[in-house]
XYZ file of C-alpha atoms in Angstrom:
621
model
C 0.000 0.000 0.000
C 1.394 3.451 -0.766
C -0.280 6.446 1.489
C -0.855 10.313 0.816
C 0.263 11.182 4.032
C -2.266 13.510 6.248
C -4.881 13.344 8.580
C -8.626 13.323 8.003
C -10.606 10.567 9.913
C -13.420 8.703 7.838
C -16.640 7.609 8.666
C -18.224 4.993 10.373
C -21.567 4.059 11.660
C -23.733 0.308 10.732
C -27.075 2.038 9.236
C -29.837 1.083 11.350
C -33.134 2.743 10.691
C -35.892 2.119 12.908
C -38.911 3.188 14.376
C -37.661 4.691 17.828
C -39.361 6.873 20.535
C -40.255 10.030 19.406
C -37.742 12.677 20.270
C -38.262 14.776 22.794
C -39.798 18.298 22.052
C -37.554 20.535 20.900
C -36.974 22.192 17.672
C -35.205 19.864 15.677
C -35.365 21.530 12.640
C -33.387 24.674 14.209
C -30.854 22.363 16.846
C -30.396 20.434 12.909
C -28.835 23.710 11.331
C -26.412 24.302 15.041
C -22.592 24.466 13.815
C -22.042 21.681 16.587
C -24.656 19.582 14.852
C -23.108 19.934 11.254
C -19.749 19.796 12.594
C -20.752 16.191 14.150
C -21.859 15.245 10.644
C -19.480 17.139 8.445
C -22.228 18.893 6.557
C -21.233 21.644 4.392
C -23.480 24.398 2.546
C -24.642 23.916 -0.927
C -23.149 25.543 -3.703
C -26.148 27.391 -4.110
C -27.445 27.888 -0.148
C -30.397 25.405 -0.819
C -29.539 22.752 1.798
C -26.624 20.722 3.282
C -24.601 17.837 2.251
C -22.021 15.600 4.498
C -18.360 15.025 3.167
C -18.929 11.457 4.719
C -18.945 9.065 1.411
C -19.788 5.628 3.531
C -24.250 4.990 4.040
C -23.142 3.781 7.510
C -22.108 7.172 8.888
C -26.057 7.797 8.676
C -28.590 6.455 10.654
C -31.157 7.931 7.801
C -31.751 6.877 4.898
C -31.880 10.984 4.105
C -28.908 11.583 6.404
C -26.448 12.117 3.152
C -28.217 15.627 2.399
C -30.847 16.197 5.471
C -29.065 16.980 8.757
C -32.648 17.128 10.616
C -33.267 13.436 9.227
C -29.977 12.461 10.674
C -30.874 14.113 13.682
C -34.029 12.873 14.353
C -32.552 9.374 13.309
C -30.256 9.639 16.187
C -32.495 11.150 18.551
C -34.541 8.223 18.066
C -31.738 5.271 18.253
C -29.614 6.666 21.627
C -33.424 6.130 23.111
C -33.783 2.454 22.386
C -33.561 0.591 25.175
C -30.809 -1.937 25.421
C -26.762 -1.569 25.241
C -23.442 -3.178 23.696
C -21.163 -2.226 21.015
C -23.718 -2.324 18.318
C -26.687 0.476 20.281
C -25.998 4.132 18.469
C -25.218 5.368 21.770
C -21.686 3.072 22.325
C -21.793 3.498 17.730
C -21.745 7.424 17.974
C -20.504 8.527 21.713
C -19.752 11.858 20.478
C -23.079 13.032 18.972
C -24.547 11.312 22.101
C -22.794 13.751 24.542
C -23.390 16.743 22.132
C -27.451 15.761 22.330
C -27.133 15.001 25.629
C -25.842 17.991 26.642
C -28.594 20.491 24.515
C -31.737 18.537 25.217
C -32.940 17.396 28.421
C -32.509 13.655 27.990
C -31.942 11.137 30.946
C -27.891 10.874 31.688
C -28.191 7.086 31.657
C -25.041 4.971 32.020
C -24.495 2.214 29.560
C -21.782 -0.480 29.150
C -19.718 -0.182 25.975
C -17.054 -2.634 25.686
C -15.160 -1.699 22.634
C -15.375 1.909 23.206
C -14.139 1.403 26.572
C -11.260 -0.621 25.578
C -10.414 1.893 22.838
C -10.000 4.775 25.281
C -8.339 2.387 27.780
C -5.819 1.868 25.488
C -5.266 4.937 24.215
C -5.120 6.422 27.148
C -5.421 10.438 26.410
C -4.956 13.120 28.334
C -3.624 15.804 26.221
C -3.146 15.978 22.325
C -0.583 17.315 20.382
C -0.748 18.742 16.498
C 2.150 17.297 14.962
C 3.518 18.970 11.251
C 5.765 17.127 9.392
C 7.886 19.828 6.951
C 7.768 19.207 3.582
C 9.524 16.733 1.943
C 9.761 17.336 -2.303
C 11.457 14.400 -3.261
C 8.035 12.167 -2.321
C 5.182 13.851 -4.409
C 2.361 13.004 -1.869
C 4.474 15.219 0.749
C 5.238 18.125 -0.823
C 2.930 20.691 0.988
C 4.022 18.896 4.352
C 1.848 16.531 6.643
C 0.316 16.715 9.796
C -1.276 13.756 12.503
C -2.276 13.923 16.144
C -0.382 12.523 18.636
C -2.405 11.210 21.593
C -0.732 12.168 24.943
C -0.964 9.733 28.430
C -1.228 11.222 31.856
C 2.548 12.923 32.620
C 3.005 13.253 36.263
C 6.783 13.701 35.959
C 9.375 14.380 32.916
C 9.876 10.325 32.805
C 6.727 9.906 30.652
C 7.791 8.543 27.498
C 6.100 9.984 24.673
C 7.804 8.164 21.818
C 5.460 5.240 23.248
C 2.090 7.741 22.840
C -0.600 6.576 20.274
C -0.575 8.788 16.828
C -3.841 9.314 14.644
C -3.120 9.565 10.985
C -5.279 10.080 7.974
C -4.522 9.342 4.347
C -5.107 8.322 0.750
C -5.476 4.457 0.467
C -3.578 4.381 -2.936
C -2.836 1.257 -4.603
C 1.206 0.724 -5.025
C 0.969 -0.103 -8.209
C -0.931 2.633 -9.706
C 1.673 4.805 -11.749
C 2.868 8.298 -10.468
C 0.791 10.248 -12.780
C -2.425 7.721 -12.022
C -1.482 8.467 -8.624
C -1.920 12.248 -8.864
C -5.064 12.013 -11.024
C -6.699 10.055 -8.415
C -5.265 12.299 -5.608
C -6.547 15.191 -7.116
C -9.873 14.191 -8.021
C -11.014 12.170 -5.696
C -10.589 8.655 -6.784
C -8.540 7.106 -3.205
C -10.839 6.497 0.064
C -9.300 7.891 3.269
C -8.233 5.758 5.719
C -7.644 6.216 9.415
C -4.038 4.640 11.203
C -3.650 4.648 14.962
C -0.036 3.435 15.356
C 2.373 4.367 18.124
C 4.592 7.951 17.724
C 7.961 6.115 17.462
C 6.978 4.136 14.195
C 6.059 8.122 12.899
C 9.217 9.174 14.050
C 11.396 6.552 11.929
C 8.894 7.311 8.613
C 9.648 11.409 9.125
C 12.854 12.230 11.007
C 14.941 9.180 10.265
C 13.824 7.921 6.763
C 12.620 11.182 4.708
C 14.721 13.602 6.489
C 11.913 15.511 7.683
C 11.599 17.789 10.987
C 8.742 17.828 13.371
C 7.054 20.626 15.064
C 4.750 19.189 17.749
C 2.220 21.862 18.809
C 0.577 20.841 22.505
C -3.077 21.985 21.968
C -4.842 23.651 24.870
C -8.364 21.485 24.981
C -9.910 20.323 28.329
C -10.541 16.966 29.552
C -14.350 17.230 28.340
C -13.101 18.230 24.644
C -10.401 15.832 24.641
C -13.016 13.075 25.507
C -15.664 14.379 22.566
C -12.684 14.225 19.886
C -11.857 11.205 21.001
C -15.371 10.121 21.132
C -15.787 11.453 17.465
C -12.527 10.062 16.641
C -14.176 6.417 17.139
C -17.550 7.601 15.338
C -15.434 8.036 11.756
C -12.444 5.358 12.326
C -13.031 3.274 9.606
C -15.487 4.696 7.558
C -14.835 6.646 3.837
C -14.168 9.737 3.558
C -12.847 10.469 -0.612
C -9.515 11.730 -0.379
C -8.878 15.083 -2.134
C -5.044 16.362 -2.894
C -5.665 20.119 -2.310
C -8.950 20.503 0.215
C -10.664 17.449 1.529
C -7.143 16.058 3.088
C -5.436 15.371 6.246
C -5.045 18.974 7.347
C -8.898 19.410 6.657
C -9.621 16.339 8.567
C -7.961 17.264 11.090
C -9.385 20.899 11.238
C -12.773 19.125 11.494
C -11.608 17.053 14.372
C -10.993 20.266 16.382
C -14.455 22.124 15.350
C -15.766 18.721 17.409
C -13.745 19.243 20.074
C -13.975 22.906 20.660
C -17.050 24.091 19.150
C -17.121 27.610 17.677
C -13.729 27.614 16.965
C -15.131 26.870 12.767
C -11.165 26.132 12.187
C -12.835 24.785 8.523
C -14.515 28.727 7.942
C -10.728 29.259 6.757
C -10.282 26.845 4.140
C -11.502 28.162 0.557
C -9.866 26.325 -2.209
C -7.162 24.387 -0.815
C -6.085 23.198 3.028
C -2.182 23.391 3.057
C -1.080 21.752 5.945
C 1.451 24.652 6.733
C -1.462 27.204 6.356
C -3.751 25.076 9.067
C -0.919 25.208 11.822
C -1.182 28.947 11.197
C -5.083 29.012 11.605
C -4.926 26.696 15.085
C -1.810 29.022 15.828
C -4.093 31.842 15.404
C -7.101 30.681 16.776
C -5.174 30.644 20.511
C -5.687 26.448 20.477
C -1.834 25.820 21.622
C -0.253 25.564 24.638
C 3.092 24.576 23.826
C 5.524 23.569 21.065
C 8.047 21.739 20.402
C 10.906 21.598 17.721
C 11.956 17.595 17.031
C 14.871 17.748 14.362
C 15.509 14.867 11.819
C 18.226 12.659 11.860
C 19.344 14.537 8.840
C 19.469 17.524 10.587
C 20.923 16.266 13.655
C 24.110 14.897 11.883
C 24.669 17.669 9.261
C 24.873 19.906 12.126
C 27.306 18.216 14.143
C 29.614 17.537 11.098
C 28.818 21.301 10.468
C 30.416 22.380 14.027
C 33.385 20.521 13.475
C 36.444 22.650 12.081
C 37.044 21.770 8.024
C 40.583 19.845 8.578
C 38.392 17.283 10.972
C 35.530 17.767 8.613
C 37.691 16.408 5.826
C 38.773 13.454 7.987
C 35.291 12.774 9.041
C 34.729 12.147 5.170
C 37.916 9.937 4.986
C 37.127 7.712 7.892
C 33.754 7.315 6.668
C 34.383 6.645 3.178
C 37.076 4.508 3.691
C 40.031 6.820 2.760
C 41.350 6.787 5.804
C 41.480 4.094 9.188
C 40.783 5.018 11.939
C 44.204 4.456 13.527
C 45.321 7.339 11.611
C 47.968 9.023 12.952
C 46.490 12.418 12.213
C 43.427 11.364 14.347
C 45.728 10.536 17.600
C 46.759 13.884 17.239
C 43.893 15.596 18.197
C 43.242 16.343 21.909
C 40.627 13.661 23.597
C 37.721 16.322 23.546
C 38.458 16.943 19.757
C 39.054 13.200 19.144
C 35.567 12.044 20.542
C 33.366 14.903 18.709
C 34.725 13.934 15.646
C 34.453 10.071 16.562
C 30.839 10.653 17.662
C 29.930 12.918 14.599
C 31.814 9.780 12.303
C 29.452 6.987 13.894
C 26.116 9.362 13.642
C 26.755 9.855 10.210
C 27.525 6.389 9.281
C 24.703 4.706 10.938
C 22.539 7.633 9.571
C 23.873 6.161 5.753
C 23.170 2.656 6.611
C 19.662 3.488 7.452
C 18.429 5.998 5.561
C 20.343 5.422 2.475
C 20.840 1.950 2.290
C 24.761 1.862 2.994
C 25.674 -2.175 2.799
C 25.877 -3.710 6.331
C 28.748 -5.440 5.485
C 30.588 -2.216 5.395
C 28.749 0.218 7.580
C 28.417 -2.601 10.409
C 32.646 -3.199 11.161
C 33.082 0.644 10.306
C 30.975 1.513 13.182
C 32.290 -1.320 15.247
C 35.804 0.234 14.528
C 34.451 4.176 15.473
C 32.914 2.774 18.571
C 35.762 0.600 20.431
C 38.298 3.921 19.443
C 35.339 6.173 20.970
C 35.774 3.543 23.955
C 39.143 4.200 24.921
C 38.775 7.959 25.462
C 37.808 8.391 28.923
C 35.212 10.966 29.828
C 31.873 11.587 27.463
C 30.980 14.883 25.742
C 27.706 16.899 25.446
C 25.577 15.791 22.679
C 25.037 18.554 20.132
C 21.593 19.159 19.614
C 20.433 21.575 16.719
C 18.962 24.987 17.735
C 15.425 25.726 17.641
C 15.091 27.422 14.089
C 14.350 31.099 14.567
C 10.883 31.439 12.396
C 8.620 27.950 12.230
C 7.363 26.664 9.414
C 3.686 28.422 10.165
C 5.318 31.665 10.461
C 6.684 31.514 7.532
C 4.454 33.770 4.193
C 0.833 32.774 2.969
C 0.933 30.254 0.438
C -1.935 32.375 -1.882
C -0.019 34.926 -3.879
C -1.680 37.957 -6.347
C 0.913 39.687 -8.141
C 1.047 43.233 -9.956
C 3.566 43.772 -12.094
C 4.339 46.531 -14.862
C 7.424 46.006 -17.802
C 8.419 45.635 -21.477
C 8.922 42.755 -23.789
C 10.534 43.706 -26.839
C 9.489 46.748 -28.063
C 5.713 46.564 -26.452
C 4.321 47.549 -22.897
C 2.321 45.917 -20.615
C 0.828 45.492 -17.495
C 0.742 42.268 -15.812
C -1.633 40.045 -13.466
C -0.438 36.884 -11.621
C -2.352 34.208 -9.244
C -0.999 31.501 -7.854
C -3.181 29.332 -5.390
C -0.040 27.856 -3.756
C 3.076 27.715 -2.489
C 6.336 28.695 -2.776
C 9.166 30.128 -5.247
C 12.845 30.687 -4.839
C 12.200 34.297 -4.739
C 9.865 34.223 -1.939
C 10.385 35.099 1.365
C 12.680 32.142 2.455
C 11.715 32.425 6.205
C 9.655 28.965 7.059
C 10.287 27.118 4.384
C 12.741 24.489 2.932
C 15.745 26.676 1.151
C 16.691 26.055 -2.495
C 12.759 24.651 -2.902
C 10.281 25.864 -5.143
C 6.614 24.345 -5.613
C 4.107 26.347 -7.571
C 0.139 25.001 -8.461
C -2.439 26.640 -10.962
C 0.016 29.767 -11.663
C -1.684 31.986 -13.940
C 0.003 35.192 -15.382
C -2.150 37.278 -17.925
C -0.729 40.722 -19.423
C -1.953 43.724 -21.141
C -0.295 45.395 -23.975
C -0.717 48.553 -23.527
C 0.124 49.895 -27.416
C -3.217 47.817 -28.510
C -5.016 46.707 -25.232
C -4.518 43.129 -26.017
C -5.425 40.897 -23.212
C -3.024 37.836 -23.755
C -2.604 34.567 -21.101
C 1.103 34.217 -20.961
C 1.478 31.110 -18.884
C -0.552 28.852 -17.228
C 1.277 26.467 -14.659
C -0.201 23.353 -13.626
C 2.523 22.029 -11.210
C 6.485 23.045 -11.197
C 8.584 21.516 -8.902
C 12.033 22.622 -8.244
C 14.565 21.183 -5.865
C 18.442 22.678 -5.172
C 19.729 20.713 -2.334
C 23.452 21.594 -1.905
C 25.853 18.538 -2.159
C 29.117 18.386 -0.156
C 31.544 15.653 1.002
C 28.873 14.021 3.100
C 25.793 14.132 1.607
C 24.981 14.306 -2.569
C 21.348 14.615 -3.179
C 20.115 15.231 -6.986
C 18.837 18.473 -7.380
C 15.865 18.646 -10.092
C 13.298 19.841 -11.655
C 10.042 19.365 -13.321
C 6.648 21.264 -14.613
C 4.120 21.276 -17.284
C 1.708 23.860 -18.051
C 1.122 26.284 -21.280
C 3.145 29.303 -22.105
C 3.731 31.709 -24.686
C 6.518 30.706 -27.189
C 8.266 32.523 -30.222
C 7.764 30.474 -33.283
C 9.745 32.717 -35.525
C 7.239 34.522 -37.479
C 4.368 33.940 -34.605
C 3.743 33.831 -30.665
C 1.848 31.248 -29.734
C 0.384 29.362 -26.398
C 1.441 25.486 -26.643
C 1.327 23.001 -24.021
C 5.216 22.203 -22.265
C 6.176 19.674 -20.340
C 10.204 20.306 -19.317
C 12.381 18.412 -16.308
C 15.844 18.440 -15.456
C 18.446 17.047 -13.090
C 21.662 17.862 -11.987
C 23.688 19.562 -8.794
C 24.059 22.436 -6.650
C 26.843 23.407 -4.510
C 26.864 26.085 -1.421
C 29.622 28.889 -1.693
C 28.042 30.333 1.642
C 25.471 29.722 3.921
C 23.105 32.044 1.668
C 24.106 31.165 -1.266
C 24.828 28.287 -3.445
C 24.968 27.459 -7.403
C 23.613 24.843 -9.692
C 23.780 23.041 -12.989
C 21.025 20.894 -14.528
C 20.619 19.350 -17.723
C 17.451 19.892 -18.786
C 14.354 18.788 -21.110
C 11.952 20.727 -22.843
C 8.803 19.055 -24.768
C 6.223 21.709 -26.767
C 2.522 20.302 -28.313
C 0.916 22.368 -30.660
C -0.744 22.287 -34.263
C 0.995 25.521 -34.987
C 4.393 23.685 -33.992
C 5.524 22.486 -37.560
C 5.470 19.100 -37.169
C 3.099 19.180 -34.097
C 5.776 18.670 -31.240
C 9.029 20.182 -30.720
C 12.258 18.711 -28.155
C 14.855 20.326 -26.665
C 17.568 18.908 -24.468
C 19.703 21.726 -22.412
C 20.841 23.477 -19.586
C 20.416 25.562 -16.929
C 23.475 27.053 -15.074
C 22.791 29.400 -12.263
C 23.610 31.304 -8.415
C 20.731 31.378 -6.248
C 20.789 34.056 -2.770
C 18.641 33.432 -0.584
C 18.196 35.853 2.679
C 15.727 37.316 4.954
C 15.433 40.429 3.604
C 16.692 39.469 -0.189
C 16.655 36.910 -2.733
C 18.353 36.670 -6.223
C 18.614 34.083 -8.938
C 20.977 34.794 -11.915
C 21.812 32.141 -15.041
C 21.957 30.952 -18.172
C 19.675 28.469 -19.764
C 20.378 27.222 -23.384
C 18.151 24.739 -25.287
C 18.865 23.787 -29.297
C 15.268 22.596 -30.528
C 16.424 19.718 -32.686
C 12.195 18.446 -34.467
C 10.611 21.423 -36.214
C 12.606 24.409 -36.711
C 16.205 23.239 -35.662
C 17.767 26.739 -33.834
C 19.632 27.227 -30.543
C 17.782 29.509 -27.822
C 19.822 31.152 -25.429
C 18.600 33.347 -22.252
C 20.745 35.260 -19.166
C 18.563 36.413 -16.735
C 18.202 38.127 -13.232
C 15.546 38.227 -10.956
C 15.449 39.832 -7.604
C 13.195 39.885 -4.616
C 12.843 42.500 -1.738
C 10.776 40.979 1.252
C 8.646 43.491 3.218
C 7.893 40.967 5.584
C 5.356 37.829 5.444
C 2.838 39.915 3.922
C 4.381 41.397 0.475
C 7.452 41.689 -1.186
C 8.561 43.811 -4.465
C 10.262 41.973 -7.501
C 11.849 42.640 -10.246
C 13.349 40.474 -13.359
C 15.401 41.191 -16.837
C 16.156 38.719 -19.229
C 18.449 39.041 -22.548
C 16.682 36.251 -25.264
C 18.723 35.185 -28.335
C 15.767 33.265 -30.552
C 15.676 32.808 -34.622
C 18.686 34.992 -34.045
C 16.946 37.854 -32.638
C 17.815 39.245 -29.386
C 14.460 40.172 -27.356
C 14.835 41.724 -24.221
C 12.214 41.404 -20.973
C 12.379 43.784 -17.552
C 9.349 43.962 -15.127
C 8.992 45.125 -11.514
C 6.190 44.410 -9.229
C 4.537 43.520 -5.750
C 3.856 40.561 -4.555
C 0.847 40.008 -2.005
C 0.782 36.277 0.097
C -3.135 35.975 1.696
């Protein structure tokens, strides 16, 4: 099975519809439309404001037959069932705990005990007395986790430091996806709808080894502030939509969404899902429960990754350099050069050595039968230096990944192409560009969905669409002597292009993959060979291919950012001709809220040089 990480809790519920005592007077019809009440059965507005329908895709989540599109069915339904006499796992009350309390509590029913085994034995075991958002960072070399991920962690009684919360119970939605369907099957279906959710409850160790240790990803663990009587309802709701369908949607119905809904139950009026429009980013719903004053406490949880690159970063270079040699075999370690170091200097680099190789041998597959006697070597030579050292442990970052800028973006932009003005309108749903305000997110990354940029010439008022981005990808992670990750790209959209006599919008697909090496800690610079495909009857023979490359320095800063290159493609189907571009683009960030660009690019095409300058403001909402 391969999983869209995030969390969203189905639905559950065995549909029984019966003829119970009438409910208990009371306006149903306006307790139906109470937020608590559509909350409970995740009923949202029609398009159109002429009723209600639940996101809940499984017929037992409702006890009515109606209970799809009629909350007041549903709640009359339920009224009627938690009255039956009787008790056991199978009576609605022990079936839907949570919508029993909320009724309960708003209508003058009889607080009768009754005996529910399973339900009992589920909260037994999980044993809850706090819970804990938990966001994943983004990881862009796994498609499903490129916006990030986040899960609940379930927290036991701590009457003392010694609790252990590595052993705590986690609460995970995602994407049932088949592991055979192909990467671009597995987007169509994530995007439209075509995987069920499903709902995990595994313990927060197994999450740690998936995030921290295997996909290099850091953890922010945010302690919400609910009471014991909201912990209980999510929790009790929790159980109501464990194992029932809820259709998995990439950009809105996802984990964060789920898990947005899980809090509305908890804390009612809080209407945590009043913020989502178009899309729940799982960055952007940290900020809401940020917001929203739902935390109590957070806490930064570094990966493995992390964790070793900084405490090969801390050494000085000459040990660095022998930290590489021991490691890759260059050098033993009974090196005389390693003897030579005083015992404190001696066991940092030993201990930063053995992190690093045992991080390889699990996270990168080094073969055991050379990482396992290398680290048996770096051990017994740690072993005979008396005395132990303070582990490193990486600093808190400064700005979280939630304080980081809004992922929506509207951009205003004026400039000149050629010889012709214009005036120029971008929107961009989500997420992130190198010339962004770097603060919160991963540097070097780029991720852009549904880009739109339309301009106005202003000589003739023509309204053109210049490019339309359906999903670009970029990823520059810096290589050195310990680690060599493949920086790449890849996109596909439409965009304007110069057939020699014409300007046309055809279809691209382009990718690329190469390197990218850090001269500083702001700056760094790449190469990638690169790809371009265009798809268009006005292309001469239909399609066009270029293979070429892209060779730039990317500065990335609070305050600034700046990319500079050269790309050059030679389109080898149609019209055979080189194309050859230097450009510079700048950005000036005026905090999380805006930030002014600018960009100039020399074009040699058909042999014509075409030049391009704009300046603008960005806005992130």
């Amino acid at each position: 099975m391969r999983a869209l990480p995030c969390l969203a809790l189905a639905a559950l519920g065995l549909a029984i519809h019966t003829t119970a005592p009438a409910a208990p007077t009371s306006n149903t019809a306006q307790l139906a439309l109470d937020p608590g009440w559509l909350t409970l059965g995740h009923y949202q507005p029609d398009r159109f404001g002429t009723g209600h329908t639940s996101q809940a895709d499984d017929p037992d989540f409702f006890l009515s037959p109606e209970g799809k599109h009629s909350p007041r069915a549903e709640l009359q339904a339920t009224l009627a069932a938690i009255q039956q006499p009787g008790a056991g796992d199978g009576h609605a009350r022990c079936r839907f705990p949570a919508r029993d309390r909320w009724l309960r509590s708003r209508l003058d029913l009889p607080e009768t005990p009754i005996e529910c085994p399973a339900f009992e034995q589920w909260q037994r075991t999980l044993n809850t007395d706090t819970v804990t958002l938990v966001f994943a960072a983004s990881y862009l070399n796994s498609p499903s986790s490129m916006f990030g991920h986040t899960f609940l962690r379930l927290d036991p009684p701590s009457d003392d430091e010694t609790t252990d919360l590595l052993l705590a119970n986690t609460i995970s939605y995602a994407a049932d996806a088949a592991a055979h369907d192909s990467e671009l099957l597995f987007a169509y279906k994530g995007i439209f709808g075509g995987y069920p959710g499903i709902t995990t409850v595994q313990p927060y160790y197994d999450k740690i080894r998936l995030y921290t240790d295997i996909e290099n990803r850091d953890l922010w663990e945010y302690t919400l502030n609910l009471g014991p009587d909201e912990v209980a309802q999510l929790l009790a709701h929790a159980w109501e939509i464990r194992d029932r369908n809820f259709d998995y949607y990439f950009f809105d119905e996802n984990c964060a969404y789920r898990l947005l809904a899980l809090i509305d139950v908890a804390r009612p009026g809080t209407n945590l899902l009043g913020e989502v429009s178009t899309h729940a980013i799982p960055s952007d719903t940290v900020r809401w429960v940020v917001d929203k004053e739902l935390v109590a406490g957070i806490h930064y949880r570094p990966s493995a990754a992390t964790s070793v690159s900084y405490a090969l970063d801390r050494l000085p270079e000459a040990q660095r350099e022998l930290a590489a040699d021991l490691a890759n075999g260059r050098a033993p370690v009974t090196a005389p050069v390693l003897a030579e170091l005083d015992d404190r200097s001696r066991a940092r680099l030993l201990d930063a050595t053995y992190d690093y190789v045992r991080y390889q041998s699990e996270a990168e597959g080094w073969p055991r039968d050379y990482a396992a006697p290398l680290s048996h070597n770096l051990l017994r030579a740690r072993s005979e230096i008396d005395g132990t050292t303070e582990p490193l442990h990486p600093p808190t970052p400064g700005i979280r990944d939630d304080q980081g800028h809004d992922t929506f973006r509207i951009s205003l932009a004026g400039g000149r192409w050629h010889d012709r003005n214009f005036s120029q309108l971008t929107l961009r749903p989500a997420y992130h560009d190198l010339l962004d305000p770097p603060a919160g997110y991963r540097g070097g990354a780029q991720l852009q969905f549904l880009r739109l940029d339309a301009r106005l010439y202003t000589d003739n008022d023509e309204l053109q669409l210049e490019r339309l981005v359906g999903v670009e990808i970029r990823s520059l992670s810096p290589r050195n002597e310990f680690f060599s990750p493949l920086s790449w790209q890849v996109g596909f959209g439409g965009r304007r292009t110069d057939l020699g006599d014409d300007r046309v919008f055809t279809p691209y697909l382009e990718g690329g993959a190469g390197g990218s090496w850090r001269l500083s800690p702001a700056s760094q610079v790449f190469a990638l060979a690169t790809a371009d495909l265009e798809i268009d009857d006005d292309i001469r023979r239909g399609y066009d291919f270029a293979p070429g490359a892209d060779l730039g320095l990317l500065y990335q800063s609070h305050r600034t950012s700046l990319l500079s290159g050269i790309r050059s493609k030679a389109w080898i189907v149609s019209n055979q001709h080189r194309q050859d571009q230097w450009y510079l683009k700048g950005g000036l960030h005026l905090g999380r809220r805006a930030s002014l660009f600018a960009e100039f690019a020399r074009d040699k095409h058909y042999d014509r040089y075409q030049n391009l300058w704009q300046l603008g403001l960005h806005g992130y909402f």
